[in-house]
């Protein structure tokens, strides 16, 4: 369909070539991720890596002194900031900034706007983190859920950039039927944003858990009942973000049966859903600081 007929290279080949050309994580970001993954890493180890990058240092300090963390007094020391944030949170903060920097170009967004995309991504991230908190996930691990939610639709950016006509067709098709956006992408382009998200995660050498969340967040019910994994949390958070009105063109990626299965596995009372929705709205406002600090606005 559409773009497939106008190019000699198959769609998946064009996507792979695009991702290969795409800039990888910065040297500093890669060093931060490696350092955080090493056993016995301490704040001084991270300080030595981050302090070599004045821009990143400024962003970490700006973030910890923002309303997002609401600390009682200003933090001026990078080492102190790292101690307060924790190793895992610093890792995810650096990764979040890298995401914004890589995908901030306005010409990357043709079928939907950058504002629409990041509004949905932030809503999903905030919801995933709150779901993790409600499921008893340890505090140090909740930022993993935030980043998974933030990145879950990242594969849509190359697709809408490379195949705008076909992607617009997919969005219209998904809106007018019971199929989800993921199925519509596959039909119109020949691949979907989950597959592209996996390619990006592998290029960036992200963890297996995060790579799996990007690849499988629309395969509902992967985890054991009552045990909230990254993929299921993101799928649930995505549903909630759409219900709140923070949607991307084409709507949900799950088809109707998939939505029903997910809702059945993780039922919410009306009161619990209303409470969670209100909490997400508050968290989204706080999380907008990520956009501001990354200078996307």
PDB file of C-alpha atoms in Angstrom:
ATOM      1  CA  UNK A   1       0.000   0.000   0.000  1.00  0.00           C
ATOM      2  CA  UNK A   2       0.899   3.706  -0.188  1.00  0.00           C
ATOM      3  CA  UNK A   3       4.603   4.199   0.354  1.00  0.00           C
ATOM      4  CA  UNK A   4       5.508   0.571  -0.218  1.00  0.00           C
ATOM      5  CA  UNK A   5       4.690   0.920  -3.899  1.00  0.00           C
ATOM      6  CA  UNK A   6       6.805   4.053  -4.396  1.00  0.00           C
ATOM      7  CA  UNK A   7      10.155   2.831  -3.069  1.00  0.00           C
ATOM      8  CA  UNK A   8      12.420   0.059  -4.262  1.00  0.00           C
ATOM      9  CA  UNK A   9      13.643  -0.775  -0.749  1.00  0.00           C
ATOM     10  CA  UNK A  10      11.215  -2.784   1.422  1.00  0.00           C
ATOM     11  CA  UNK A  11       9.784  -0.812   4.386  1.00  0.00           C
ATOM     12  CA  UNK A  12      11.662  -2.812   7.020  1.00  0.00           C
ATOM     13  CA  UNK A  13      14.903  -2.206   5.147  1.00  0.00           C
ATOM     14  CA  UNK A  14      14.257   1.526   5.083  1.00  0.00           C
ATOM     15  CA  UNK A  15      13.544   1.493   8.803  1.00  0.00           C
ATOM     16  CA  UNK A  16      16.736  -0.446   9.584  1.00  0.00           C
ATOM     17  CA  UNK A  17      18.812   1.920   7.450  1.00  0.00           C
ATOM     18  CA  UNK A  18      17.234   4.916   9.181  1.00  0.00           C
ATOM     19  CA  UNK A  19      17.985   3.536  12.653  1.00  0.00           C
ATOM     20  CA  UNK A  20      21.555   2.690  11.673  1.00  0.00           C
ATOM     21  CA  UNK A  21      22.045   6.327  10.619  1.00  0.00           C
ATOM     22  CA  UNK A  22      20.356   7.597  13.763  1.00  0.00           C
ATOM     23  CA  UNK A  23      22.720   8.912  16.392  1.00  0.00           C
ATOM     24  CA  UNK A  24      23.360   6.544  19.251  1.00  0.00           C
ATOM     25  CA  UNK A  25      23.525   7.463  22.897  1.00  0.00           C
ATOM     26  CA  UNK A  26      26.186  10.018  23.710  1.00  0.00           C
ATOM     27  CA  UNK A  27      29.529   8.818  25.043  1.00  0.00           C
ATOM     28  CA  UNK A  28      28.630  10.202  28.472  1.00  0.00           C
ATOM     29  CA  UNK A  29      25.222   8.505  28.484  1.00  0.00           C
ATOM     30  CA  UNK A  30      26.797   5.168  27.538  1.00  0.00           C
ATOM     31  CA  UNK A  31      29.383   5.540  30.294  1.00  0.00           C
ATOM     32  CA  UNK A  32      26.650   6.376  32.805  1.00  0.00           C
ATOM     33  CA  UNK A  33      24.615   3.297  31.844  1.00  0.00           C
ATOM     34  CA  UNK A  34      27.687   1.053  32.028  1.00  0.00           C
ATOM     35  CA  UNK A  35      28.742   2.500  35.376  1.00  0.00           C
ATOM     36  CA  UNK A  36      25.249   2.089  36.832  1.00  0.00           C
ATOM     37  CA  UNK A  37      25.161  -1.549  35.747  1.00  0.00           C
ATOM     38  CA  UNK A  38      28.463  -2.384  37.428  1.00  0.00           C
ATOM     39  CA  UNK A  39      28.285  -4.002  40.877  1.00  0.00           C
ATOM     40  CA  UNK A  40      29.220  -1.821  43.840  1.00  0.00           C
ATOM     41  CA  UNK A  41      28.895   1.445  41.894  1.00  0.00           C
ATOM     42  CA  UNK A  42      28.785   4.436  44.235  1.00  0.00           C
ATOM     43  CA  UNK A  43      27.898   8.130  43.906  1.00  0.00           C
ATOM     44  CA  UNK A  44      31.551   9.109  43.450  1.00  0.00           C
ATOM     45  CA  UNK A  45      31.875   6.742  40.484  1.00  0.00           C
ATOM     46  CA  UNK A  46      28.922   8.408  38.751  1.00  0.00           C
ATOM     47  CA  UNK A  47      30.127  11.866  39.731  1.00  0.00           C
ATOM     48  CA  UNK A  48      33.420  11.249  37.934  1.00  0.00           C
ATOM     49  CA  UNK A  49      31.556  10.340  34.731  1.00  0.00           C
ATOM     50  CA  UNK A  50      28.802  12.973  34.767  1.00  0.00           C
ATOM     51  CA  UNK A  51      30.994  15.871  35.922  1.00  0.00           C
ATOM     52  CA  UNK A  52      32.968  15.645  32.657  1.00  0.00           C
ATOM     53  CA  UNK A  53      29.793  16.754  30.830  1.00  0.00           C
ATOM     54  CA  UNK A  54      28.839  20.284  32.020  1.00  0.00           C
ATOM     55  CA  UNK A  55      25.478  20.226  30.208  1.00  0.00           C
ATOM     56  CA  UNK A  56      24.411  16.935  31.768  1.00  0.00           C
ATOM     57  CA  UNK A  57      25.665  18.066  35.164  1.00  0.00           C
ATOM     58  CA  UNK A  58      23.527  21.196  34.895  1.00  0.00           C
ATOM     59  CA  UNK A  59      20.485  19.186  33.874  1.00  0.00           C
ATOM     60  CA  UNK A  60      20.804  16.740  36.779  1.00  0.00           C
ATOM     61  CA  UNK A  61      21.110  19.634  39.252  1.00  0.00           C
ATOM     62  CA  UNK A  62      18.236  21.505  37.606  1.00  0.00           C
ATOM     63  CA  UNK A  63      16.054  18.422  37.800  1.00  0.00           C
ATOM     64  CA  UNK A  64      16.696  17.614  41.447  1.00  0.00           C
ATOM     65  CA  UNK A  65      15.968  21.232  42.375  1.00  0.00           C
ATOM     66  CA  UNK A  66      12.704  21.234  40.408  1.00  0.00           C
ATOM     67  CA  UNK A  67       9.125  20.766  41.558  1.00  0.00           C
ATOM     68  CA  UNK A  68       9.336  17.187  40.339  1.00  0.00           C
ATOM     69  CA  UNK A  69      11.245  16.235  43.497  1.00  0.00           C
ATOM     70  CA  UNK A  70      10.128  19.134  45.737  1.00  0.00           C
ATOM     71  CA  UNK A  71      13.135  18.978  48.069  1.00  0.00           C
ATOM     72  CA  UNK A  72      13.093  21.349  51.078  1.00  0.00           C
ATOM     73  CA  UNK A  73      16.485  22.926  50.279  1.00  0.00           C
ATOM     74  CA  UNK A  74      18.554  23.549  47.173  1.00  0.00           C
ATOM     75  CA  UNK A  75      21.166  20.979  46.144  1.00  0.00           C
ATOM     76  CA  UNK A  76      24.380  22.410  44.665  1.00  0.00           C
ATOM     77  CA  UNK A  77      26.601  19.326  44.767  1.00  0.00           C
ATOM     78  CA  UNK A  78      26.428  16.758  41.954  1.00  0.00           C
ATOM     79  CA  UNK A  79      27.532  14.001  44.325  1.00  0.00           C
ATOM     80  CA  UNK A  80      24.793  14.997  46.771  1.00  0.00           C
ATOM     81  CA  UNK A  81      22.256  14.991  43.924  1.00  0.00           C
ATOM     82  CA  UNK A  82      23.313  11.481  42.911  1.00  0.00           C
ATOM     83  CA  UNK A  83      23.016  10.242  46.503  1.00  0.00           C
ATOM     84  CA  UNK A  84      19.536  11.746  46.879  1.00  0.00           C
ATOM     85  CA  UNK A  85      18.298  10.482  43.521  1.00  0.00           C
ATOM     86  CA  UNK A  86      19.846   7.023  43.766  1.00  0.00           C
ATOM     87  CA  UNK A  87      21.919   5.154  41.176  1.00  0.00           C
ATOM     88  CA  UNK A  88      18.947   3.683  39.280  1.00  0.00           C
ATOM     89  CA  UNK A  89      17.121   7.008  39.091  1.00  0.00           C
ATOM     90  CA  UNK A  90      20.220   8.781  37.769  1.00  0.00           C
ATOM     91  CA  UNK A  91      20.533   6.108  35.085  1.00  0.00           C
ATOM     92  CA  UNK A  92      16.936   6.639  34.023  1.00  0.00           C
ATOM     93  CA  UNK A  93      17.195  10.427  34.150  1.00  0.00           C
ATOM     94  CA  UNK A  94      20.184  10.319  31.798  1.00  0.00           C
ATOM     95  CA  UNK A  95      18.335   7.921  29.504  1.00  0.00           C
ATOM     96  CA  UNK A  96      15.261  10.179  29.498  1.00  0.00           C
ATOM     97  CA  UNK A  97      17.309  13.177  28.446  1.00  0.00           C
ATOM     98  CA  UNK A  98      18.954  11.109  25.703  1.00  0.00           C
ATOM     99  CA  UNK A  99      15.507  10.122  24.388  1.00  0.00           C
ATOM    100  CA  UNK A 100      14.390  13.738  24.186  1.00  0.00           C
ATOM    101  CA  UNK A 101      17.589  14.859  22.492  1.00  0.00           C
ATOM    102  CA  UNK A 102      17.520  12.130  19.857  1.00  0.00           C
ATOM    103  CA  UNK A 103      13.857  12.529  18.948  1.00  0.00           C
ATOM    104  CA  UNK A 104      13.398  16.284  19.365  1.00  0.00           C
ATOM    105  CA  UNK A 105      13.686  17.293  15.700  1.00  0.00           C
ATOM    106  CA  UNK A 106      10.447  18.817  14.505  1.00  0.00           C
ATOM    107  CA  UNK A 107      10.716  17.229  11.044  1.00  0.00           C
ATOM    108  CA  UNK A 108      10.513  13.832  12.765  1.00  0.00           C
ATOM    109  CA  UNK A 109       6.804  14.451  13.343  1.00  0.00           C
ATOM    110  CA  UNK A 110       4.671  14.515  10.213  1.00  0.00           C
ATOM    111  CA  UNK A 111       1.411  12.709  10.968  1.00  0.00           C
ATOM    112  CA  UNK A 112       1.209  13.802  14.600  1.00  0.00           C
ATOM    113  CA  UNK A 113       2.895  16.674  16.429  1.00  0.00           C
ATOM    114  CA  UNK A 114       5.745  16.484  18.912  1.00  0.00           C
ATOM    115  CA  UNK A 115       3.456  17.973  21.570  1.00  0.00           C
ATOM    116  CA  UNK A 116       0.833  15.246  20.995  1.00  0.00           C
ATOM    117  CA  UNK A 117       3.460  12.529  21.102  1.00  0.00           C
ATOM    118  CA  UNK A 118       5.226  13.689  24.276  1.00  0.00           C
ATOM    119  CA  UNK A 119       1.934  14.449  26.057  1.00  0.00           C
ATOM    120  CA  UNK A 120       0.844  10.852  25.508  1.00  0.00           C
ATOM    121  CA  UNK A 121       4.290   9.484  26.397  1.00  0.00           C
ATOM    122  CA  UNK A 122       4.475  11.472  29.642  1.00  0.00           C
ATOM    123  CA  UNK A 123       0.956  10.433  30.622  1.00  0.00           C
ATOM    124  CA  UNK A 124       1.807   6.775  30.022  1.00  0.00           C
ATOM    125  CA  UNK A 125       5.092   7.140  31.932  1.00  0.00           C
ATOM    126  CA  UNK A 126       3.411   8.747  34.937  1.00  0.00           C
ATOM    127  CA  UNK A 127       0.638   6.153  34.948  1.00  0.00           C
ATOM    128  CA  UNK A 128       3.104   3.246  34.696  1.00  0.00           C
ATOM    129  CA  UNK A 129       5.090   4.587  37.649  1.00  0.00           C
ATOM    130  CA  UNK A 130       1.946   4.983  39.762  1.00  0.00           C
ATOM    131  CA  UNK A 131       0.773   1.485  38.842  1.00  0.00           C
ATOM    132  CA  UNK A 132       4.171   0.166  39.931  1.00  0.00           C
ATOM    133  CA  UNK A 133       3.833   1.979  43.249  1.00  0.00           C
ATOM    134  CA  UNK A 134       0.355   0.536  43.731  1.00  0.00           C
ATOM    135  CA  UNK A 135       1.654  -2.953  42.977  1.00  0.00           C
ATOM    136  CA  UNK A 136       4.340  -2.649  45.659  1.00  0.00           C
ATOM    137  CA  UNK A 137       7.317  -2.312  43.310  1.00  0.00           C
ATOM    138  CA  UNK A 138      10.334  -1.069  45.347  1.00  0.00           C
ATOM    139  CA  UNK A 139      10.910   2.670  45.145  1.00  0.00           C
ATOM    140  CA  UNK A 140      14.311   2.286  43.473  1.00  0.00           C
ATOM    141  CA  UNK A 141      12.735   0.334  40.588  1.00  0.00           C
ATOM    142  CA  UNK A 142       9.758   2.584  39.845  1.00  0.00           C
ATOM    143  CA  UNK A 143      11.752   4.871  37.548  1.00  0.00           C
ATOM    144  CA  UNK A 144      12.204   1.829  35.270  1.00  0.00           C
ATOM    145  CA  UNK A 145       8.442   1.868  34.757  1.00  0.00           C
ATOM    146  CA  UNK A 146       8.502   5.609  34.068  1.00  0.00           C
ATOM    147  CA  UNK A 147      11.164   5.239  31.381  1.00  0.00           C
ATOM    148  CA  UNK A 148       9.392   2.248  29.821  1.00  0.00           C
ATOM    149  CA  UNK A 149       6.223   4.309  29.581  1.00  0.00           C
ATOM    150  CA  UNK A 150       8.120   7.275  28.206  1.00  0.00           C
ATOM    151  CA  UNK A 151       9.719   5.161  25.481  1.00  0.00           C
ATOM    152  CA  UNK A 152       6.870   2.764  24.679  1.00  0.00           C
ATOM    153  CA  UNK A 153       5.796   4.440  21.415  1.00  0.00           C
ATOM    154  CA  UNK A 154       9.252   5.569  20.276  1.00  0.00           C
ATOM    155  CA  UNK A 155       9.019   3.289  17.230  1.00  0.00           C
ATOM    156  CA  UNK A 156       6.167   5.432  15.883  1.00  0.00           C
ATOM    157  CA  UNK A 157       8.532   8.334  15.200  1.00  0.00           C
ATOM    158  CA  UNK A 158      10.607   6.674  12.436  1.00  0.00           C
ATOM    159  CA  UNK A 159       7.449   5.172  10.915  1.00  0.00           C
ATOM    160  CA  UNK A 160       5.538   8.445  10.673  1.00  0.00           C
ATOM    161  CA  UNK A 161       8.692  10.190   9.428  1.00  0.00           C
ATOM    162  CA  UNK A 162       9.581   7.665   6.708  1.00  0.00           C
ATOM    163  CA  UNK A 163       6.064   6.720   5.591  1.00  0.00           C
ATOM    164  CA  UNK A 164       3.787   9.705   6.326  1.00  0.00           C
ATOM    165  CA  UNK A 165       1.118   8.833   3.736  1.00  0.00           C
ATOM    166  CA  UNK A 166       0.918   5.177   4.761  1.00  0.00           C
ATOM    167  CA  UNK A 167       1.022   6.101   8.443  1.00  0.00           C
ATOM    168  CA  UNK A 168      -1.831   8.566   7.992  1.00  0.00           C
ATOM    169  CA  UNK A 169      -3.756   5.780   6.239  1.00  0.00           C
ATOM    170  CA  UNK A 170      -3.043   3.457   9.176  1.00  0.00           C
ATOM    171  CA  UNK A 171      -4.282   6.050  11.680  1.00  0.00           C
ATOM    172  CA  UNK A 172      -7.506   6.566   9.756  1.00  0.00           C
ATOM    173  CA  UNK A 173      -8.013   2.815   9.450  1.00  0.00           C
ATOM    174  CA  UNK A 174      -7.476   2.231  13.174  1.00  0.00           C
ATOM    175  CA  UNK A 175      -9.894   5.005  14.109  1.00  0.00           C
ATOM    176  CA  UNK A 176     -12.621   3.577  11.904  1.00  0.00           C
ATOM    177  CA  UNK A 177     -12.430  -0.046  13.021  1.00  0.00           C
ATOM    178  CA  UNK A 178     -11.997  -2.372  16.008  1.00  0.00           C
ATOM    179  CA  UNK A 179      -8.382  -3.123  15.109  1.00  0.00           C
ATOM    180  CA  UNK A 180      -5.609  -1.428  17.029  1.00  0.00           C
ATOM    181  CA  UNK A 181      -2.991   0.948  15.643  1.00  0.00           C
ATOM    182  CA  UNK A 182      -0.329  -1.753  15.714  1.00  0.00           C
ATOM    183  CA  UNK A 183      -2.339  -3.968  13.335  1.00  0.00           C
ATOM    184  CA  UNK A 184      -3.126  -0.978  11.128  1.00  0.00           C
ATOM    185  CA  UNK A 185       0.585  -0.116  10.909  1.00  0.00           C
ATOM    186  CA  UNK A 186       1.416  -3.664   9.876  1.00  0.00           C
ATOM    187  CA  UNK A 187      -1.276  -3.631   7.186  1.00  0.00           C
ATOM    188  CA  UNK A 188      -0.351  -0.231   5.737  1.00  0.00           C
ATOM    189  CA  UNK A 189       3.449  -0.284   6.101  1.00  0.00           C
ATOM    190  CA  UNK A 190       4.545  -3.882   6.656  1.00  0.00           C
ATOM    191  CA  UNK A 191       5.902  -3.423  10.185  1.00  0.00           C
ATOM    192  CA  UNK A 192       4.764  -1.848  13.465  1.00  0.00           C
ATOM    193  CA  UNK A 193       6.081   0.479  16.138  1.00  0.00           C
ATOM    194  CA  UNK A 194       6.803  -2.344  18.601  1.00  0.00           C
ATOM    195  CA  UNK A 195       9.229  -3.986  16.149  1.00  0.00           C
ATOM    196  CA  UNK A 196      10.857  -0.630  15.435  1.00  0.00           C
ATOM    197  CA  UNK A 197      11.082   0.132  19.156  1.00  0.00           C
ATOM    198  CA  UNK A 198      12.957  -3.154  19.638  1.00  0.00           C
ATOM    199  CA  UNK A 199      15.450  -2.127  16.934  1.00  0.00           C
ATOM    200  CA  UNK A 200      16.083   1.223  18.640  1.00  0.00           C
ATOM    201  CA  UNK A 201      16.506  -0.438  22.049  1.00  0.00           C
ATOM    202  CA  UNK A 202      19.046  -2.865  20.625  1.00  0.00           C
ATOM    203  CA  UNK A 203      20.971  -0.070  18.908  1.00  0.00           C
ATOM    204  CA  UNK A 204      21.155   1.732  22.228  1.00  0.00           C
ATOM    205  CA  UNK A 205      22.051  -1.489  24.078  1.00  0.00           C
ATOM    206  CA  UNK A 206      19.219  -1.062  26.561  1.00  0.00           C
ATOM    207  CA  UNK A 207      18.423  -3.685  29.191  1.00  0.00           C
ATOM    208  CA  UNK A 208      16.530  -6.825  28.229  1.00  0.00           C
ATOM    209  CA  UNK A 209      13.617  -5.811  30.452  1.00  0.00           C
ATOM    210  CA  UNK A 210      13.250  -2.398  28.809  1.00  0.00           C
ATOM    211  CA  UNK A 211      13.744  -3.836  25.318  1.00  0.00           C
ATOM    212  CA  UNK A 212      11.041  -6.385  26.073  1.00  0.00           C
ATOM    213  CA  UNK A 213       8.650  -3.681  27.263  1.00  0.00           C
ATOM    214  CA  UNK A 214       9.080  -1.744  24.011  1.00  0.00           C
ATOM    215  CA  UNK A 215       8.596  -4.881  21.944  1.00  0.00           C
ATOM    216  CA  UNK A 216       5.748  -6.533  23.863  1.00  0.00           C
ATOM    217  CA  UNK A 217       3.752  -3.798  25.591  1.00  0.00           C
ATOM    218  CA  UNK A 218       0.766  -4.576  23.372  1.00  0.00           C
ATOM    219  CA  UNK A 219       0.848  -8.322  24.039  1.00  0.00           C
ATOM    220  CA  UNK A 220      -1.506  -8.243  26.991  1.00  0.00           C
ATOM    221  CA  UNK A 221      -1.198 -10.639  29.891  1.00  0.00           C
ATOM    222  CA  UNK A 222       2.452 -11.703  29.706  1.00  0.00           C
ATOM    223  CA  UNK A 223       2.957 -11.630  33.461  1.00  0.00           C
ATOM    224  CA  UNK A 224       1.450 -13.873  36.098  1.00  0.00           C
ATOM    225  CA  UNK A 225      -1.782 -12.514  37.514  1.00  0.00           C
ATOM    226  CA  UNK A 226      -1.065 -10.125  40.359  1.00  0.00           C
ATOM    227  CA  UNK A 227       2.551  -9.636  39.329  1.00  0.00           C
ATOM    228  CA  UNK A 228       3.007  -6.416  37.396  1.00  0.00           C
ATOM    229  CA  UNK A 229       5.835  -6.545  34.856  1.00  0.00           C
ATOM    230  CA  UNK A 230       7.060  -3.674  32.681  1.00  0.00           C
ATOM    231  CA  UNK A 231       5.139  -4.751  29.570  1.00  0.00           C
ATOM    232  CA  UNK A 232       1.792  -5.155  31.341  1.00  0.00           C
ATOM    233  CA  UNK A 233       2.272  -1.921  33.300  1.00  0.00           C
ATOM    234  CA  UNK A 234       2.903   0.017  30.094  1.00  0.00           C
ATOM    235  CA  UNK A 235      -0.096  -1.602  28.384  1.00  0.00           C
ATOM    236  CA  UNK A 236      -2.317  -0.633  31.315  1.00  0.00           C
ATOM    237  CA  UNK A 237      -0.834   2.859  31.474  1.00  0.00           C
ATOM    238  CA  UNK A 238      -1.385   3.294  27.742  1.00  0.00           C
ATOM    239  CA  UNK A 239      -5.082   2.443  28.178  1.00  0.00           C
ATOM    240  CA  UNK A 240      -5.338   4.953  31.007  1.00  0.00           C
ATOM    241  CA  UNK A 241      -3.589   7.694  29.032  1.00  0.00           C
ATOM    242  CA  UNK A 242      -6.019   7.230  26.159  1.00  0.00           C
ATOM    243  CA  UNK A 243      -8.984   7.278  28.553  1.00  0.00           C
ATOM    244  CA  UNK A 244      -7.660  10.588  29.908  1.00  0.00           C
ATOM    245  CA  UNK A 245      -7.629  12.052  26.397  1.00  0.00           C
ATOM    246  CA  UNK A 246      -3.846  11.978  25.991  1.00  0.00           C
ATOM    247  CA  UNK A 247      -3.897  10.023  22.741  1.00  0.00           C
ATOM    248  CA  UNK A 248      -1.832   9.782  19.569  1.00  0.00           C
ATOM    249  CA  UNK A 249      -3.454   9.561  16.096  1.00  0.00           C
ATOM    250  CA  UNK A 250      -5.085   6.221  15.411  1.00  0.00           C
ATOM    251  CA  UNK A 251      -5.862   5.532  19.033  1.00  0.00           C
ATOM    252  CA  UNK A 252      -4.930   2.461  21.029  1.00  0.00           C
ATOM    253  CA  UNK A 253      -2.485  -0.081  19.697  1.00  0.00           C
ATOM    254  CA  UNK A 254      -4.418  -2.993  21.215  1.00  0.00           C
ATOM    255  CA  UNK A 255      -7.377  -4.333  19.289  1.00  0.00           C
ATOM    256  CA  UNK A 256     -10.702  -4.637  21.125  1.00  0.00           C
ATOM    257  CA  UNK A 257     -10.233  -8.276  22.272  1.00  0.00           C
ATOM    258  CA  UNK A 258      -6.766  -7.366  23.582  1.00  0.00           C
ATOM    259  CA  UNK A 259      -8.194  -4.446  25.552  1.00  0.00           C
ATOM    260  CA  UNK A 260     -10.853  -6.716  27.028  1.00  0.00           C
ATOM    261  CA  UNK A 261      -8.235  -9.314  28.080  1.00  0.00           C
ATOM    262  CA  UNK A 262      -6.063  -6.694  29.711  1.00  0.00           C
ATOM    263  CA  UNK A 263      -8.976  -5.071  31.535  1.00  0.00           C
ATOM    264  CA  UNK A 264     -10.102  -8.490  32.806  1.00  0.00           C
ATOM    265  CA  UNK A 265      -6.634  -9.315  34.163  1.00  0.00           C
ATOM    266  CA  UNK A 266      -6.241  -6.006  35.992  1.00  0.00           C
ATOM    267  CA  UNK A 267      -9.732  -4.828  36.974  1.00  0.00           C
ATOM    268  CA  UNK A 268     -10.200  -1.424  38.627  1.00  0.00           C
ATOM    269  CA  UNK A 269     -13.252  -0.176  40.476  1.00  0.00           C
ATOM    270  CA  UNK A 270     -14.703   3.106  39.262  1.00  0.00           C
ATOM    271  CA  UNK A 271     -13.443   4.863  42.403  1.00  0.00           C
ATOM    272  CA  UNK A 272      -9.943   3.405  42.084  1.00  0.00           C
ATOM    273  CA  UNK A 273      -9.800   4.399  38.421  1.00  0.00           C
ATOM    274  CA  UNK A 274     -10.928   7.953  39.180  1.00  0.00           C
ATOM    275  CA  UNK A 275      -8.337   8.223  41.954  1.00  0.00           C
ATOM    276  CA  UNK A 276      -5.577   6.900  39.699  1.00  0.00           C
ATOM    277  CA  UNK A 277      -6.565   9.233  36.860  1.00  0.00           C
ATOM    278  CA  UNK A 278      -6.405  12.250  39.180  1.00  0.00           C
ATOM    279  CA  UNK A 279      -3.005  11.155  40.487  1.00  0.00           C
ATOM    280  CA  UNK A 280      -1.680  10.699  36.952  1.00  0.00           C
ATOM    281  CA  UNK A 281      -2.790  14.218  36.010  1.00  0.00           C
ATOM    282  CA  UNK A 282      -0.795  15.630  38.928  1.00  0.00           C
ATOM    283  CA  UNK A 283       2.268  13.533  38.082  1.00  0.00           C
ATOM    284  CA  UNK A 284       2.124  14.578  34.418  1.00  0.00           C
ATOM    285  CA  UNK A 285       2.279  18.253  35.377  1.00  0.00           C
ATOM    286  CA  UNK A 286       5.308  17.549  37.569  1.00  0.00           C
ATOM    287  CA  UNK A 287       6.959  15.379  34.904  1.00  0.00           C
ATOM    288  CA  UNK A 288       6.762  18.149  32.286  1.00  0.00           C
ATOM    289  CA  UNK A 289       9.963  19.421  33.847  1.00  0.00           C
ATOM    290  CA  UNK A 290      11.755  16.734  31.791  1.00  0.00           C
ATOM    291  CA  UNK A 291      10.624  18.479  28.604  1.00  0.00           C
ATOM    292  CA  UNK A 292      11.558  21.904  29.906  1.00  0.00           C
ATOM    293  CA  UNK A 293      15.036  20.860  31.041  1.00  0.00           C
ATOM    294  CA  UNK A 294      15.682  19.009  27.768  1.00  0.00           C
ATOM    295  CA  UNK A 295      14.888  22.333  26.014  1.00  0.00           C
ATOM    296  CA  UNK A 296      12.191  20.903  23.806  1.00  0.00           C
ATOM    297  CA  UNK A 297       9.946  23.857  24.587  1.00  0.00           C
TER     298      UNK A 297
END
